[in-house]
């Protein structure tokens, strides 16, 4: 089986995580897929989250996430394993909301890069007909109807969006920093 190993700088500087491309690493899948009303969602929004951050997920569900259907978007939260290994609370939350993706991934400070790669892997495996993947943090607000209007106005070619600060030097030049570039 083909696997990629990504070196992740950790406290002991010898941490690695595996992204098993051909293996299903998802422990809990969302109960609803990437469609609503029988149509493919315009966009799939995935918010990386920690297992213990249920209150933050609830805030998103009841604020900007409540507009997801109007905007033809699907909202999911991706988390790794709880530190105690007990999936009971996450399973209960998933049964109520149906929007959790729980990966077989140890949660630690340096796991964000691996989580982002797991988001891409999950999207590729589960939502091949969705036009857009949006990764949002749990401390941002998205105006989903306006965002959907913007996405619908884009040309139908391959798009990668983001923000680039030009002419800047990265502040962190420590190779052991999480933010090292």
Short mmCIF file of C-alpha atoms in Angstrom, two decimals:
data_model
loop_
_atom_site.label_atom_id
_atom_site.label_comp_id
_atom_site.label_asym_id
_atom_site.label_seq_id
_atom_site.Cartn_x
_atom_site.Cartn_y
_atom_site.Cartn_z
CA UNK A 1 0.00 0.00 0.00
CA UNK A 2 1.31 3.42 -0.95
CA UNK A 3 1.77 5.86 1.89
CA UNK A 4 3.25 9.29 2.31
CA UNK A 5 4.95 10.23 5.53
CA UNK A 6 5.05 13.90 6.42
CA UNK A 7 7.60 15.01 8.95
CA UNK A 8 6.03 17.32 11.48
CA UNK A 9 8.21 19.20 13.88
CA UNK A 10 7.10 18.38 17.41
CA UNK A 11 8.27 18.95 20.92
CA UNK A 12 10.75 16.12 20.63
CA UNK A 13 11.57 17.14 17.03
CA UNK A 14 11.01 13.57 15.93
CA UNK A 15 7.26 13.47 15.25
CA UNK A 16 5.76 12.10 12.07
CA UNK A 17 2.23 11.53 10.84
CA UNK A 18 1.09 9.36 7.97
CA UNK A 19 -1.27 10.38 5.21
CA UNK A 20 -2.40 7.01 3.90
CA UNK A 21 -3.74 7.97 0.51
CA UNK A 22 -5.35 4.63 -0.29
CA UNK A 23 -6.60 3.88 3.20
CA UNK A 24 -9.80 5.13 4.80
CA UNK A 25 -8.60 6.97 7.91
CA UNK A 26 -12.01 8.42 8.81
CA UNK A 27 -13.44 7.03 12.06
CA UNK A 28 -16.74 8.95 11.96
CA UNK A 29 -18.28 10.06 8.66
CA UNK A 30 -20.95 12.76 8.37
CA UNK A 31 -24.45 11.32 8.17
CA UNK A 32 -25.31 13.56 5.23
CA UNK A 33 -23.12 13.65 2.16
CA UNK A 34 -22.11 16.44 -0.16
CA UNK A 35 -25.58 16.93 -1.63
CA UNK A 36 -28.76 18.64 -0.57
CA UNK A 37 -32.14 18.59 -2.29
CA UNK A 38 -30.70 15.99 -4.67
CA UNK A 39 -28.12 18.39 -6.13
CA UNK A 40 -24.39 18.67 -5.59
CA UNK A 41 -23.45 21.43 -3.18
CA UNK A 42 -21.77 24.46 -4.72
CA UNK A 43 -19.16 24.39 -1.99
CA UNK A 44 -18.01 22.20 0.84
CA UNK A 45 -16.87 24.11 3.92
CA UNK A 46 -14.63 22.21 6.32
CA UNK A 47 -13.62 23.72 9.65
CA UNK A 48 -10.70 22.07 11.47
CA UNK A 49 -11.63 21.68 15.11
CA UNK A 50 -10.40 20.09 18.30
CA UNK A 51 -12.55 17.35 19.87
CA UNK A 52 -13.21 19.45 22.98
CA UNK A 53 -14.34 22.52 20.98
CA UNK A 54 -18.01 21.54 20.70
CA UNK A 55 -19.15 24.98 21.98
CA UNK A 56 -17.28 26.65 19.09
CA UNK A 57 -18.89 24.27 16.60
CA UNK A 58 -22.32 25.07 18.07
CA UNK A 59 -21.70 28.80 17.62
CA UNK A 60 -20.84 28.29 13.95
CA UNK A 61 -23.88 26.06 13.41
CA UNK A 62 -26.22 28.67 14.88
CA UNK A 63 -24.63 31.78 13.31
CA UNK A 64 -23.05 31.90 9.86
CA UNK A 65 -23.36 28.13 9.36
CA UNK A 66 -27.15 28.39 9.62
CA UNK A 67 -27.15 30.08 6.18
CA UNK A 68 -25.41 27.17 4.45
CA UNK A 69 -28.52 25.83 2.71
CA UNK A 70 -29.49 29.22 1.31
CA UNK A 71 -25.95 29.46 -0.09
CA UNK A 72 -26.00 25.86 -1.42
CA UNK A 73 -23.08 24.94 0.82
CA UNK A 74 -22.44 21.98 3.08
CA UNK A 75 -20.65 22.52 6.39
CA UNK A 76 -18.45 19.94 8.10
CA UNK A 77 -16.07 19.93 11.05
CA UNK A 78 -12.91 17.81 10.96
CA UNK A 79 -11.30 16.69 14.18
CA UNK A 80 -8.77 14.14 15.28
CA UNK A 81 -8.95 11.69 18.16
CA UNK A 82 -9.69 12.89 21.70
CA UNK A 83 -6.63 12.57 23.94
CA UNK A 84 -8.38 9.89 26.02
CA UNK A 85 -9.30 7.89 22.91
CA UNK A 86 -13.02 7.90 23.81
CA UNK A 87 -15.24 8.69 20.81
CA UNK A 88 -18.52 8.64 22.77
CA UNK A 89 -19.08 12.42 22.91
CA UNK A 90 -18.11 12.90 19.26
CA UNK A 91 -20.39 10.04 18.21
CA UNK A 92 -23.29 11.61 20.12
CA UNK A 93 -22.61 15.00 18.52
CA UNK A 94 -22.41 13.38 15.10
CA UNK A 95 -25.75 11.63 15.68
CA UNK A 96 -27.35 15.00 16.49
CA UNK A 97 -25.80 17.18 13.78
CA UNK A 98 -24.43 14.78 11.17
CA UNK A 99 -21.60 17.14 10.23
CA UNK A 100 -18.54 15.64 11.95
CA UNK A 101 -15.54 14.07 10.25
CA UNK A 102 -13.36 12.34 12.85
CA UNK A 103 -9.97 11.26 11.56
CA UNK A 104 -7.66 8.68 13.06
CA UNK A 105 -5.19 11.42 13.90
CA UNK A 106 -3.52 12.40 17.15
CA UNK A 107 -4.33 15.98 18.10
CA UNK A 108 -1.33 18.14 18.91
CA UNK A 109 -0.11 21.65 18.24
CA UNK A 110 1.70 20.71 15.06
CA UNK A 111 -1.13 18.66 13.51
CA UNK A 112 -2.76 21.50 11.53
CA UNK A 113 -0.79 20.78 8.37
CA UNK A 114 -1.71 17.11 8.53
CA UNK A 115 -5.35 18.03 9.23
CA UNK A 116 -5.37 20.23 6.13
CA UNK A 117 -4.06 17.35 4.03
CA UNK A 118 -6.70 15.07 5.55
CA UNK A 119 -9.37 17.64 4.56
CA UNK A 120 -8.14 17.48 0.96
CA UNK A 121 -8.08 13.69 1.07
CA UNK A 122 -11.61 13.47 2.53
CA UNK A 123 -12.97 15.97 -0.01
CA UNK A 124 -11.37 14.11 -2.91
CA UNK A 125 -12.78 10.76 -1.75
CA UNK A 126 -16.27 11.93 -0.76
CA UNK A 127 -17.24 15.04 -2.73
CA UNK A 128 -15.83 14.64 -6.25
CA UNK A 129 -18.67 16.56 -7.89
CA UNK A 130 -18.61 19.62 -5.63
CA UNK A 131 -17.14 22.69 -7.30
CA UNK A 132 -15.39 24.29 -4.35
CA UNK A 133 -13.67 23.32 -1.12
CA UNK A 134 -13.49 26.05 1.51
CA UNK A 135 -11.35 25.63 4.62
CA UNK A 136 -12.45 28.03 7.33
CA UNK A 137 -11.18 28.43 10.87
CA UNK A 138 -13.47 28.39 13.89
CA UNK A 139 -12.68 32.03 14.69
CA UNK A 140 -13.91 33.56 11.42
CA UNK A 141 -17.30 34.69 10.17
CA UNK A 142 -18.38 33.88 6.61
CA UNK A 143 -21.20 35.71 4.87
CA UNK A 144 -22.28 32.59 3.00
CA UNK A 145 -24.92 34.12 0.68
CA UNK A 146 -22.45 36.79 -0.47
CA UNK A 147 -19.63 34.25 -0.71
CA UNK A 148 -21.82 31.94 -2.83
CA UNK A 149 -22.68 34.86 -5.11
CA UNK A 150 -18.95 35.50 -5.57
CA UNK A 151 -18.23 31.82 -6.28
CA UNK A 152 -21.03 31.62 -8.84
CA UNK A 153 -19.53 34.61 -10.68
CA UNK A 154 -16.12 32.95 -11.09
CA UNK A 155 -15.14 31.41 -14.42
CA UNK A 156 -15.67 27.66 -14.56
CA UNK A 157 -11.95 26.89 -14.65
CA UNK A 158 -9.73 25.41 -11.96
CA UNK A 159 -9.42 27.88 -9.09
CA UNK A 160 -7.20 28.16 -6.07
CA UNK A 161 -7.90 31.20 -3.96
CA UNK A 162 -6.16 32.80 -1.07
CA UNK A 163 -4.26 35.87 -0.03
CA UNK A 164 -0.58 36.46 -0.71
CA UNK A 165 1.37 39.24 0.96
CA UNK A 166 3.95 40.32 -1.58
CA UNK A 167 7.28 41.90 -0.75
CA UNK A 168 7.25 40.62 2.82
CA UNK A 169 9.79 38.50 4.63
CA UNK A 170 8.45 35.82 6.97
CA UNK A 171 8.86 36.85 10.59
CA UNK A 172 9.67 33.36 11.78
CA UNK A 173 12.96 31.99 10.55
CA UNK A 174 13.22 29.31 13.23
CA UNK A 175 13.17 25.93 11.42
CA UNK A 176 11.51 24.33 14.46
CA UNK A 177 8.60 26.79 14.42
CA UNK A 178 5.17 25.58 13.30
CA UNK A 179 5.01 28.63 11.00
CA UNK A 180 8.47 28.20 9.45
CA UNK A 181 8.52 28.71 5.68
#
